[in-house]
mmCIF file of C-alpha atoms in Angstrom:
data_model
loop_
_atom_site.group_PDB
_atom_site.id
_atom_site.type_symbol
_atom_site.label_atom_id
_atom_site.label_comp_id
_atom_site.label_asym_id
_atom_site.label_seq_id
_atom_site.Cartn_x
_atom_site.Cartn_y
_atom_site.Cartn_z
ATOM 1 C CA UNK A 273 -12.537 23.097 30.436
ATOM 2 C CA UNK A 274 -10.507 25.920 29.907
ATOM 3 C CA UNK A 275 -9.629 25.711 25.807
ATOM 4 C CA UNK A 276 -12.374 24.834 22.601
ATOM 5 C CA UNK A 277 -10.891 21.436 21.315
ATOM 6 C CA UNK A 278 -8.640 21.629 18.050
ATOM 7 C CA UNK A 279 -8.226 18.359 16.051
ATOM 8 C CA UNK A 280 -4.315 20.068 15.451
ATOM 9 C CA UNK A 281 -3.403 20.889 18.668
ATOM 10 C CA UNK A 282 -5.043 18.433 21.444
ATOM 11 C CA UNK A 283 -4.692 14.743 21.656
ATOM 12 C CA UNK A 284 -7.856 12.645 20.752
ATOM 13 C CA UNK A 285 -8.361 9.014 19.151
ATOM 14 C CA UNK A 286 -9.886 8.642 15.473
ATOM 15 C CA UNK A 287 -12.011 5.057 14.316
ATOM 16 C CA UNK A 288 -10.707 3.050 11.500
ATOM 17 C CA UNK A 289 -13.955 1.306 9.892
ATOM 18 C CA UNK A 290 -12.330 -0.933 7.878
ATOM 19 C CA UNK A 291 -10.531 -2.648 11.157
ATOM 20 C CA UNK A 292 -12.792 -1.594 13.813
ATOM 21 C CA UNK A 293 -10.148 -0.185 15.917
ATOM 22 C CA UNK A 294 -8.789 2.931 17.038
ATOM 23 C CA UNK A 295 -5.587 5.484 16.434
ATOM 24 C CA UNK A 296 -4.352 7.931 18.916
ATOM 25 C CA UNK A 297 -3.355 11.157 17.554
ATOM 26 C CA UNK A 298 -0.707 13.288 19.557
ATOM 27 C CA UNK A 299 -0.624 16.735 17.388
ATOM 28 C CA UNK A 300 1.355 18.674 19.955
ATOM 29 C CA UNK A 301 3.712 15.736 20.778
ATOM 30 C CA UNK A 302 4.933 17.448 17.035
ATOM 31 C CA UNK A 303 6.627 20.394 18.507
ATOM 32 C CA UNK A 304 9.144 18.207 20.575
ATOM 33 C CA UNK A 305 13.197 17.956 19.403
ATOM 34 C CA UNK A 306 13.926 14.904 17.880
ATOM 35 C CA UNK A 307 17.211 12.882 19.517
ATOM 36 C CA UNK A 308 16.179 9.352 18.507
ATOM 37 C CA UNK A 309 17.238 7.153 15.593
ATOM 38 C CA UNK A 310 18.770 8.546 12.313
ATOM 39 C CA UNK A 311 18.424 6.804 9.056
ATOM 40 C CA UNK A 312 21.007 7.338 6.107
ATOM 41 C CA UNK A 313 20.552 9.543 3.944
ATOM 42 C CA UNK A 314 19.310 7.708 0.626
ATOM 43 C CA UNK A 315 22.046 8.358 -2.273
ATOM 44 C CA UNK A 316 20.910 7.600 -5.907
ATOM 45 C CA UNK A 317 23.761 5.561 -6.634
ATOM 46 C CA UNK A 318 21.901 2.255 -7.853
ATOM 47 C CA UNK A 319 23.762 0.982 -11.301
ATOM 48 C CA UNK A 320 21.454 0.616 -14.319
ATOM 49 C CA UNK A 321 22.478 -2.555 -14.859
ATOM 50 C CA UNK A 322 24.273 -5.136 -12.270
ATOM 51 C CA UNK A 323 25.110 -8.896 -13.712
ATOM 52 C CA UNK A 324 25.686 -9.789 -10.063
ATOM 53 C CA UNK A 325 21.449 -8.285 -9.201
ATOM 54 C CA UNK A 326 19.267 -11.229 -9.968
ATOM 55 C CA UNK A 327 17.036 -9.416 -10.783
ATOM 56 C CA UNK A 328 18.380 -7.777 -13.908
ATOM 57 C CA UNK A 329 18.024 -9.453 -17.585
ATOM 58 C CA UNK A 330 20.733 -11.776 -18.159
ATOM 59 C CA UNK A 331 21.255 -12.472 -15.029
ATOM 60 C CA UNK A 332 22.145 -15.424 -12.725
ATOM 61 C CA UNK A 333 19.583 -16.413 -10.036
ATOM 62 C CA UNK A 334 20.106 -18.173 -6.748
ATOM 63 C CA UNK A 335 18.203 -21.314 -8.046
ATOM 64 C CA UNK A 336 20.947 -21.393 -11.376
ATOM 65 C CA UNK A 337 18.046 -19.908 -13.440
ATOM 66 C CA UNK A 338 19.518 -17.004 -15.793
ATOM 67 C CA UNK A 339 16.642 -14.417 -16.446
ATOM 68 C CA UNK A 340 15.501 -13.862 -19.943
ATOM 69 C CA UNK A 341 16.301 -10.424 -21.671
ATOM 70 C CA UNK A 342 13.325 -8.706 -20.835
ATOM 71 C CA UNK A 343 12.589 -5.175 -22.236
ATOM 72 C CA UNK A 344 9.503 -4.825 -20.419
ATOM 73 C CA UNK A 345 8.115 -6.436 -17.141
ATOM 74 C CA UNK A 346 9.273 -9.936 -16.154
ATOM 75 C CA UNK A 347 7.131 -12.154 -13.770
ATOM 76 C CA UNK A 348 8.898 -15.896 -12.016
ATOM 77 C CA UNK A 349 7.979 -17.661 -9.454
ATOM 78 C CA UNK A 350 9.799 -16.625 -5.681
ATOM 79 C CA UNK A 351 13.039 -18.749 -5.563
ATOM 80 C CA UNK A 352 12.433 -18.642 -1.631
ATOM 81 C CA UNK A 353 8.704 -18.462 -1.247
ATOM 82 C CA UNK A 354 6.859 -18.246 2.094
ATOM 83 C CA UNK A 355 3.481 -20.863 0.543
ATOM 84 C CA UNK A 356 3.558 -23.966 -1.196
ATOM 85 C CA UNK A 357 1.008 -25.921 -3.202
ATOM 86 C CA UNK A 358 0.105 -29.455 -1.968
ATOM 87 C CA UNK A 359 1.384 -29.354 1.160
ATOM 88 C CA UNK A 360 0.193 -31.741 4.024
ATOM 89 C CA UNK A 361 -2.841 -30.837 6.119
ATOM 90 C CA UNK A 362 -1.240 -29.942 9.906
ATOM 91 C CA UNK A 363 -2.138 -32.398 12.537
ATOM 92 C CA UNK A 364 -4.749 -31.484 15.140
ATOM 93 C CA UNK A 365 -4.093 -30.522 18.614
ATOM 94 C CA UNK A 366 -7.038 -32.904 20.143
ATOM 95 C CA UNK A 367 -9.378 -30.164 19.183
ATOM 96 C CA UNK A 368 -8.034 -28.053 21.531
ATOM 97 C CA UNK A 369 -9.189 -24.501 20.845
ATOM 98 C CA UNK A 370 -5.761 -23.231 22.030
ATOM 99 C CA UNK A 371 -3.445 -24.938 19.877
ATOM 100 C CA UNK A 372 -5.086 -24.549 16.431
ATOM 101 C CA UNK A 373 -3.573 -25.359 13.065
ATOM 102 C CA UNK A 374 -5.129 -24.741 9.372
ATOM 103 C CA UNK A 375 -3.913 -25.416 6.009
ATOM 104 C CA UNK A 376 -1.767 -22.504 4.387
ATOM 105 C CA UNK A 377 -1.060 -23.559 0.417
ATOM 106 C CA UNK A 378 -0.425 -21.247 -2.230
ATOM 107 C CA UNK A 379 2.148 -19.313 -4.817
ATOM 108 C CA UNK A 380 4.405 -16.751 -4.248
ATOM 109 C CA UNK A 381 5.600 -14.188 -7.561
ATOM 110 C CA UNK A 382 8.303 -11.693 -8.195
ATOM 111 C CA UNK A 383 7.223 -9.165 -10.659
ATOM 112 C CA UNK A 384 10.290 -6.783 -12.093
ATOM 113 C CA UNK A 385 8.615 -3.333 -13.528
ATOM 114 C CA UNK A 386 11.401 -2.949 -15.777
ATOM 115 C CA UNK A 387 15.129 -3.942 -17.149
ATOM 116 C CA UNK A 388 16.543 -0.343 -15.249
ATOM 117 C CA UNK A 389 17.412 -1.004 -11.731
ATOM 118 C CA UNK A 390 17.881 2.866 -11.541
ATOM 119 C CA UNK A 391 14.332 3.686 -12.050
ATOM 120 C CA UNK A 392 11.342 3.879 -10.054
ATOM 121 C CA UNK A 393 7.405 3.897 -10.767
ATOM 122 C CA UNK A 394 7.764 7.682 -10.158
ATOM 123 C CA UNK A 395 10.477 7.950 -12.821
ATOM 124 C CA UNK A 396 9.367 5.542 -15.400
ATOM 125 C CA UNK A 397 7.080 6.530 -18.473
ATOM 126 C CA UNK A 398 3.372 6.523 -18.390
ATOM 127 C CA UNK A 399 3.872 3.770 -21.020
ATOM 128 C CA UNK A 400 5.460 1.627 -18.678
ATOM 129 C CA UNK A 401 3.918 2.395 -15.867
ATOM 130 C CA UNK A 402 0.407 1.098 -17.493
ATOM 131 C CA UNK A 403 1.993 -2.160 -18.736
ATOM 132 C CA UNK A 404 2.435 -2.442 -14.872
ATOM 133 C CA UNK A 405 -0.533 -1.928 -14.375
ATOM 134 C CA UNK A 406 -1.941 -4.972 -17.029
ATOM 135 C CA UNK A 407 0.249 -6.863 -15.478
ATOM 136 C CA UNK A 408 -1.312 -6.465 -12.342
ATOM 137 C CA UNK A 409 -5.163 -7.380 -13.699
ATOM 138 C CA UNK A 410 -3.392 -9.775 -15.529
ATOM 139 C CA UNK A 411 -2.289 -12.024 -12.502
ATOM 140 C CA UNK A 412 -5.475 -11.024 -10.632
ATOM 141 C CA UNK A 413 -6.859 -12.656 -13.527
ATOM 142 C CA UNK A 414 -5.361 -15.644 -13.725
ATOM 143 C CA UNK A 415 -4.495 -16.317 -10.063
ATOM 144 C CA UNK A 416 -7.675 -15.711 -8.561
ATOM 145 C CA UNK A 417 -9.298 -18.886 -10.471
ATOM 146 C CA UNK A 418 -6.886 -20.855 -8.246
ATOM 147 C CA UNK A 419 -6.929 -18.972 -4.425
ATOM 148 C CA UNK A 420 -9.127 -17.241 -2.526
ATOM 149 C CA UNK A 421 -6.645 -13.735 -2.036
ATOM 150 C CA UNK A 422 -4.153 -12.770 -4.423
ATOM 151 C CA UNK A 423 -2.070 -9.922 -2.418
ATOM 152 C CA UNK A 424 0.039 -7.685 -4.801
ATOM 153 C CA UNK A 425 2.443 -5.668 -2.484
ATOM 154 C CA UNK A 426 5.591 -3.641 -3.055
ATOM 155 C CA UNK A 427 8.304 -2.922 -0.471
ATOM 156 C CA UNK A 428 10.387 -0.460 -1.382
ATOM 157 C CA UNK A 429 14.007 1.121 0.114
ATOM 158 C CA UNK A 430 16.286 -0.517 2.530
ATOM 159 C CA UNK A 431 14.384 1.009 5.410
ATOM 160 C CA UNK A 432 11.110 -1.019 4.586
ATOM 161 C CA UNK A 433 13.043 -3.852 4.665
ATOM 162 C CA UNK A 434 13.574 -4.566 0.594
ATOM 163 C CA UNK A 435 17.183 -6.367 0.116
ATOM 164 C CA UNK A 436 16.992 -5.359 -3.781
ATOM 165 C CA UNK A 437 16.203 -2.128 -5.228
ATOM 166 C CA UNK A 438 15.737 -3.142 -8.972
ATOM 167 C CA UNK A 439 12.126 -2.078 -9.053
ATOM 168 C CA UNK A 440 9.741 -5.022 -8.198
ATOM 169 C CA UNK A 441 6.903 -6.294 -6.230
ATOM 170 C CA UNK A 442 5.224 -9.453 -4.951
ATOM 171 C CA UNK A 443 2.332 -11.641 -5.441
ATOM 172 C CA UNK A 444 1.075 -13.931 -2.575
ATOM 173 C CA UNK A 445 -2.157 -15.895 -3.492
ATOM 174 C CA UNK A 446 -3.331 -17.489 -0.616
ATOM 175 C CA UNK A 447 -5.957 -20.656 -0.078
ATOM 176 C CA UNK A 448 -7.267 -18.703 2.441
ATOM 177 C CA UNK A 449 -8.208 -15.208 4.074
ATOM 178 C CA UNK A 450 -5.243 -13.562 5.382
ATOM 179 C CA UNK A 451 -6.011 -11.626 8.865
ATOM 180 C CA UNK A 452 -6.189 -7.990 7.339
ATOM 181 C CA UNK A 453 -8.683 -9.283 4.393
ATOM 182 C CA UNK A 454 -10.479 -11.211 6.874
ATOM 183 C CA UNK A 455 -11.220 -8.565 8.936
ATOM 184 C CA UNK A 456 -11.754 -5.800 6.220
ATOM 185 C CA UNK A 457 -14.108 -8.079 4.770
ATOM 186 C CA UNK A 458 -16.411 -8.512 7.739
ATOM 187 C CA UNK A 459 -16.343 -4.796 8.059
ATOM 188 C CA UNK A 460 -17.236 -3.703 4.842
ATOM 189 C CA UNK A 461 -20.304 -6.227 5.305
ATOM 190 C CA UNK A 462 -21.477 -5.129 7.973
ATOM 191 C CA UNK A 463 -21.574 -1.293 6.817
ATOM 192 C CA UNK A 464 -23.059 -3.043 3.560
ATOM 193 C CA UNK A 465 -26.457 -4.486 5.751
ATOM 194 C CA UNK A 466 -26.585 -1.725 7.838
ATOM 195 C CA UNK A 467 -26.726 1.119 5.190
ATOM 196 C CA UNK A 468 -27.445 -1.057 1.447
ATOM 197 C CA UNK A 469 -24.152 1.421 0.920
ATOM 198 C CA UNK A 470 -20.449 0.554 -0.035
ATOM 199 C CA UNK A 471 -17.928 1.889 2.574
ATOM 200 C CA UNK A 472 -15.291 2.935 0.629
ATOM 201 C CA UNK A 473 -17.658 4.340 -1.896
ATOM 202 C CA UNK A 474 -19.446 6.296 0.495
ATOM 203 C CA UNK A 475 -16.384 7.278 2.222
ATOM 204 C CA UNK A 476 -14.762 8.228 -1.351
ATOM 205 C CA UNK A 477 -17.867 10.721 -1.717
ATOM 206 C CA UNK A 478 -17.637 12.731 2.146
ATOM 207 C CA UNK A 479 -13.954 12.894 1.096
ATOM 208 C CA UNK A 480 -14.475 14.650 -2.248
ATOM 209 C CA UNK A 481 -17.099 16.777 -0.503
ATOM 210 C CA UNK A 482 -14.434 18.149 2.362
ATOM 211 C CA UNK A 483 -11.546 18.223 0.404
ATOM 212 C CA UNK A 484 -9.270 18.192 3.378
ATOM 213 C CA UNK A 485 -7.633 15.625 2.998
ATOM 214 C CA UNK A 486 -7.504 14.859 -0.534
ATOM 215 C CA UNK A 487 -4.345 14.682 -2.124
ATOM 216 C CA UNK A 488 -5.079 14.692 -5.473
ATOM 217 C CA UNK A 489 -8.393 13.612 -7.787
ATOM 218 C CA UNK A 490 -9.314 12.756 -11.456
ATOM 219 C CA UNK A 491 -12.479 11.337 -13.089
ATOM 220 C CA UNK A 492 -11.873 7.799 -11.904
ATOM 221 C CA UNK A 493 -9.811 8.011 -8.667
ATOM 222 C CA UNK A 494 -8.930 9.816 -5.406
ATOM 223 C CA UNK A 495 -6.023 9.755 -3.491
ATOM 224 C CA UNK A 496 -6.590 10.741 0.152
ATOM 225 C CA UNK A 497 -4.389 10.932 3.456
ATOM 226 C CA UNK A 498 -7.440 8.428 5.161
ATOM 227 C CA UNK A 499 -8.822 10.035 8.254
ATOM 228 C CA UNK A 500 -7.678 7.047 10.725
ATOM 229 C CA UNK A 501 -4.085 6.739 8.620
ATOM 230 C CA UNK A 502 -1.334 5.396 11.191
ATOM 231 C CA UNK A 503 1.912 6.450 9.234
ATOM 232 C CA UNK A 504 3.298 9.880 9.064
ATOM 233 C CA UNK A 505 1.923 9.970 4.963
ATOM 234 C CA UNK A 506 0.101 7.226 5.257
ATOM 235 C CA UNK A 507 -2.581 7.619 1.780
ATOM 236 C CA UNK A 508 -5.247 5.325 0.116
ATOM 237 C CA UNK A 509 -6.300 4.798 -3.561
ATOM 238 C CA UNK A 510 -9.942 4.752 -4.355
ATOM 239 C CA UNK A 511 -11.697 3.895 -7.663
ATOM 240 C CA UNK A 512 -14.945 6.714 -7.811
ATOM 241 C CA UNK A 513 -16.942 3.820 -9.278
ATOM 242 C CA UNK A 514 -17.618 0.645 -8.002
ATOM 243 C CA UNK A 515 -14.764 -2.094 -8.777
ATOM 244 C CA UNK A 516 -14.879 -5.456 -6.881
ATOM 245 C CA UNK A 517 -11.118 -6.478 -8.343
ATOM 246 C CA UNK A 518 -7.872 -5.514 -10.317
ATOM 247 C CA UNK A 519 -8.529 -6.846 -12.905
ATOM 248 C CA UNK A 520 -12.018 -5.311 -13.591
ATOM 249 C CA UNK A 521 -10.338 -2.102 -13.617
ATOM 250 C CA UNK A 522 -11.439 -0.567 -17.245
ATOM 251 C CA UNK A 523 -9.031 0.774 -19.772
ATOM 252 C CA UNK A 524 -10.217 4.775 -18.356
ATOM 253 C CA UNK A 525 -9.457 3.629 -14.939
ATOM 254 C CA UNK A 526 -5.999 2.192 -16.086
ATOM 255 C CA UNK A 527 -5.220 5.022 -17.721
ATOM 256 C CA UNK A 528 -6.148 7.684 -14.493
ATOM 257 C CA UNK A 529 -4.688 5.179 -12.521
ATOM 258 C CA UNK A 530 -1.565 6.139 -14.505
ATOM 259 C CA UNK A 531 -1.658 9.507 -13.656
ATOM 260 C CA UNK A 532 -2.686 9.447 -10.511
ATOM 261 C CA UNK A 533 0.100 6.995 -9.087
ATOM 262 C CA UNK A 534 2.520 9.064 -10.735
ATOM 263 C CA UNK A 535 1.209 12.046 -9.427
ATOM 264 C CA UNK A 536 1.701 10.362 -5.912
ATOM 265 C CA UNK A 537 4.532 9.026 -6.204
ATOM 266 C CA UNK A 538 6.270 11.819 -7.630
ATOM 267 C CA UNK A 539 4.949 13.966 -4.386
ATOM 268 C CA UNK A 540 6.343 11.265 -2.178
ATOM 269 C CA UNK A 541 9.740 11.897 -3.752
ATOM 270 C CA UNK A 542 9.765 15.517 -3.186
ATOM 271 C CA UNK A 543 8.757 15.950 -0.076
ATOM 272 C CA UNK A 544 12.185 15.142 1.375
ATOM 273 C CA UNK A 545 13.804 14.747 -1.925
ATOM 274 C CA UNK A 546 15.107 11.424 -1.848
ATOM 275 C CA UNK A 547 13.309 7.955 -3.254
ATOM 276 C CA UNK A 548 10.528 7.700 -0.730
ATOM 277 C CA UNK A 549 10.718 4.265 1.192
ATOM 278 C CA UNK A 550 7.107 2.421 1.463
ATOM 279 C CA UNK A 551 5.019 -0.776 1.673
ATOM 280 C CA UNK A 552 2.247 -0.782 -0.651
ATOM 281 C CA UNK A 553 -0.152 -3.251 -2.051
ATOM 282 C CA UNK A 554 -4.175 -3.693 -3.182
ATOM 283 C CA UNK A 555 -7.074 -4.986 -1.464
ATOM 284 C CA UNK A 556 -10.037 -6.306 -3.261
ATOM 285 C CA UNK A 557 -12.778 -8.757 -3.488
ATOM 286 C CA UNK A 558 -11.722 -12.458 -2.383
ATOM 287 C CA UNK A 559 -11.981 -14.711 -4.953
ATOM 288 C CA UNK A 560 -15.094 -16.913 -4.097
ATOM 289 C CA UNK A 561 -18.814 -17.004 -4.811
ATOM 290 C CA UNK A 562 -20.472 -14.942 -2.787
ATOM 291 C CA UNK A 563 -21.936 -11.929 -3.256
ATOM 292 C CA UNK A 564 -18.940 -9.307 -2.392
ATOM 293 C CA UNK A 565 -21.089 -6.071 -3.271
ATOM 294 C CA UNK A 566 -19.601 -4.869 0.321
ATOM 295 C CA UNK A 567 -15.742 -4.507 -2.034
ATOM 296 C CA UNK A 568 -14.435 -1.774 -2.824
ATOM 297 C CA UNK A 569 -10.830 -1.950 -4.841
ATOM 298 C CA UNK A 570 -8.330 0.282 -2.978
ATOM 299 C CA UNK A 571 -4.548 0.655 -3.063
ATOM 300 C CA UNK A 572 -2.835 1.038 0.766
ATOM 301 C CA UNK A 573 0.468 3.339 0.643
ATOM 302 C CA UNK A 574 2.466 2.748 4.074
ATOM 303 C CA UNK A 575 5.823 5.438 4.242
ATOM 304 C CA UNK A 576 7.523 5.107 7.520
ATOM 305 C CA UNK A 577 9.317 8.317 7.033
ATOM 306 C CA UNK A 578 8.760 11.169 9.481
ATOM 307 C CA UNK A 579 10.349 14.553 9.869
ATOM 308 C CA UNK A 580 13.106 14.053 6.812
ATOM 309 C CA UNK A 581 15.100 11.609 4.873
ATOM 310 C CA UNK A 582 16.410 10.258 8.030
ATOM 311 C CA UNK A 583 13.895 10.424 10.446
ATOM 312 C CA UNK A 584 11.376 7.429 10.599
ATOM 313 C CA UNK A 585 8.553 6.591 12.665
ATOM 314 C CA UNK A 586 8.817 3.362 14.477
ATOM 315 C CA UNK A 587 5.777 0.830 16.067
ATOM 316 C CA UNK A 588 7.007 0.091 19.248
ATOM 317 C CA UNK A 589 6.468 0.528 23.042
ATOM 318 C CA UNK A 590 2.573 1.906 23.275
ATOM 319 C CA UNK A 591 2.058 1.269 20.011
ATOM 320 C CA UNK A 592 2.899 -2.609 20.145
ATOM 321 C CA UNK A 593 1.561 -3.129 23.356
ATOM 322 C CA UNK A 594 -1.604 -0.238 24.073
ATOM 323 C CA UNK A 595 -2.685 1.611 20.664
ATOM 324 C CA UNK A 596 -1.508 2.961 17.456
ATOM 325 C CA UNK A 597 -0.300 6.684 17.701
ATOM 326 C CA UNK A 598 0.655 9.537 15.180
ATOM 327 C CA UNK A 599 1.418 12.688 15.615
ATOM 328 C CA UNK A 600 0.584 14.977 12.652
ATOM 329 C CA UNK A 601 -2.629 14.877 11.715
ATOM 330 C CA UNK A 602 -3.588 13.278 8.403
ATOM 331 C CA UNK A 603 -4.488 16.778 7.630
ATOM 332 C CA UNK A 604 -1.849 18.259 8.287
ATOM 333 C CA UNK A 605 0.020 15.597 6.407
ATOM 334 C CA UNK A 606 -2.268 15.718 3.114
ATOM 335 C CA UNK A 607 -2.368 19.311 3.342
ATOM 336 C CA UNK A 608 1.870 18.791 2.814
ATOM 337 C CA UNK A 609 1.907 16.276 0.487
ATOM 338 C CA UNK A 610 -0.736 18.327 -1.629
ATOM 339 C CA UNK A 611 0.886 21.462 -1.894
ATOM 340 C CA UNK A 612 4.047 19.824 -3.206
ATOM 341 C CA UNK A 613 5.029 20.097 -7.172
ATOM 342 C CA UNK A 614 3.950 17.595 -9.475
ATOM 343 C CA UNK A 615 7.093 17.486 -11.316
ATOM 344 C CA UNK A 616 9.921 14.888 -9.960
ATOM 345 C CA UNK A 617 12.781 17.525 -8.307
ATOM 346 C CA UNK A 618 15.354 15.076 -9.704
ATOM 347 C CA UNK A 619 14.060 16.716 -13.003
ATOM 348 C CA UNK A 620 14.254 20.391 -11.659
ATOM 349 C CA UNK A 621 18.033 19.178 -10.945
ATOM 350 C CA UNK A 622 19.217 18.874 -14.146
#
């Protein structure tokens, strides 16, 4: 072989141990023009306040329900929710293995972050920011004594598929495992017995040591581009001591939590300076009675943009059908994200 191999130049495949699968990274496919799909550009135009967004105080919901006159954060019930409580057990296919059914009950939750539709988490106070993040444990809390996962997500911008962009998220608890739990958890486990070691702790540690791909760090977190990440900025939030669940998050971890979203979030938003589309949401111990020492609470931040404002990445052709791909390394994408200002350029502007 003619050339030394270069993680940022030559195509190889990195292992994701919390799935058990594999990503194919394509550093030089970087270089090549771009004549695919443009997004629009993202214009800050969103009203503070909209009577006709049912998600704003006052105002009417599809259901007929008006919404109280909150000040703060505001949790209902979905008006179109994907699980329901008490809902008949499916029939069985004869037992046959390739037409299986199982029970799916459970509660879905809109959670507004506050009364402004023209804010974000990046923009809002600290203040409000950590009564986001009570709110959080506080669900945790109080829906994990009924279901076995309680998935807090947020979608956010138009291109991630959010109709609404008063800032919100969801809660799904779930009777049962969902597939990316389910697997996670028998991953985690099986480091667990093989080492007596948590994963994500352990993996927390080797991060902190190499400091390539960390992001940004305080006493009780790191955020880190992960090594395996599949999305362009793809970046995970770890808890530097062991936390099975949200809501045993302490008031010092709240509070660097705080800051270190915000610090995120606010990095996010520069890098292309516009309000950075992502999924996001938490994974942490199911809610059962076994022994989940193998948990680790971490946050998953999934931004599908690319090269600008208006260039995404899409999941299709090889990707759907062969193996996950990216092109710039997480490295190269932490290294990016890192050097970026910690104050909000929307701020610089005026």
């Amino acid at each position: 072989m003619a050339h030394k191999f270069n993680p940022s130049d030559h195509p190889h495949r990195r292992y994701n141990p919390l799935k058990g699968d594999w990503v194919l990274v394509c550093p030089h496919r970087a270089k090549r023009p771009w004549k695919g799909q443009l997004e629009p550009a993202i214009e800050q135009t969103t009203p503070r306040f909209d009577i006709n967004n049912p998600l704003c105080p006052t105002a009417h919901r599809p259901n007929g329900i008006v919404n109280p006159d909150y000040s703060g954060t505001f949790v209902f019930d979905n008006d179109f929710p994907a699980l329901l409580d008490d809902v008949p057990v499916p029939d069985k296919e004869d037992n046959d293995e390739l037409f299986q059914t199982s029970p799916a009950e459970g509660n879905c939750k809109v959670m507004c972050f506050h009364p402004h539709s023209d804010l974000t988490l990046a923009l809002m106070s600290r203040v409000e920011v950590r009564a986001v993040i009570d709110k959080w444990a506080e669900l945790q809390e109080e829906l994990g004594k009924m279901y076995t996962w309680v998935q807090i997500f947020e979608n956010r911008g138009a291109v991630m598929g959010c109709s609404n962009p008063h800032p919100h998220c969801q809660i799904w608890s779930s009777s049962y495992l969902p597939n990316e739990a389910e697997v996670k958890d028998k991953k985690l486990k099986e480091y667990y017995l093989k080492h007596d070691k948590n994963m994500l702790l352990d993996y927390a540690e080797r991060e902190l040591k190499k400091q390539v791909r960390v992001i940004a760090q305080n006493e009780e977190w790191v955020c880190v581009v992960p090594f395996w990440a599949v999305w362009p900025y793809e970046t995970m939030l770890i808890p530097l001591r062991h936390t099975l669940r949200f809501n045993d998050l302490t008031n010092k971890q709240r509070d660097d939590l705080v800051d270190i979203m915000k610090t995120l979030l606010i990095k996010y938003d520069n890098l292309f300076e516009t309000s950075f589309p992502y999924s996001m949401g938490w994974h942490g111990a199911p809610n059962n009675s076994e022994d989940n020492s193998h948990w680790q609470l971490h946050a998953l931040y999934y931004p599908p943009l690319l090269r600008s404002a208006t260039i995404r990445k899409f999941m299709v052709g090889y990707e759907m059908l062969a193996n996950q791909q990216r092109d710039l390394t997480a490295e190269q994408a932490a290294q990016r994200l890192k050097d970026l200002p910690n104050i909000h350029y929307s701020c610089k502007k005026n």
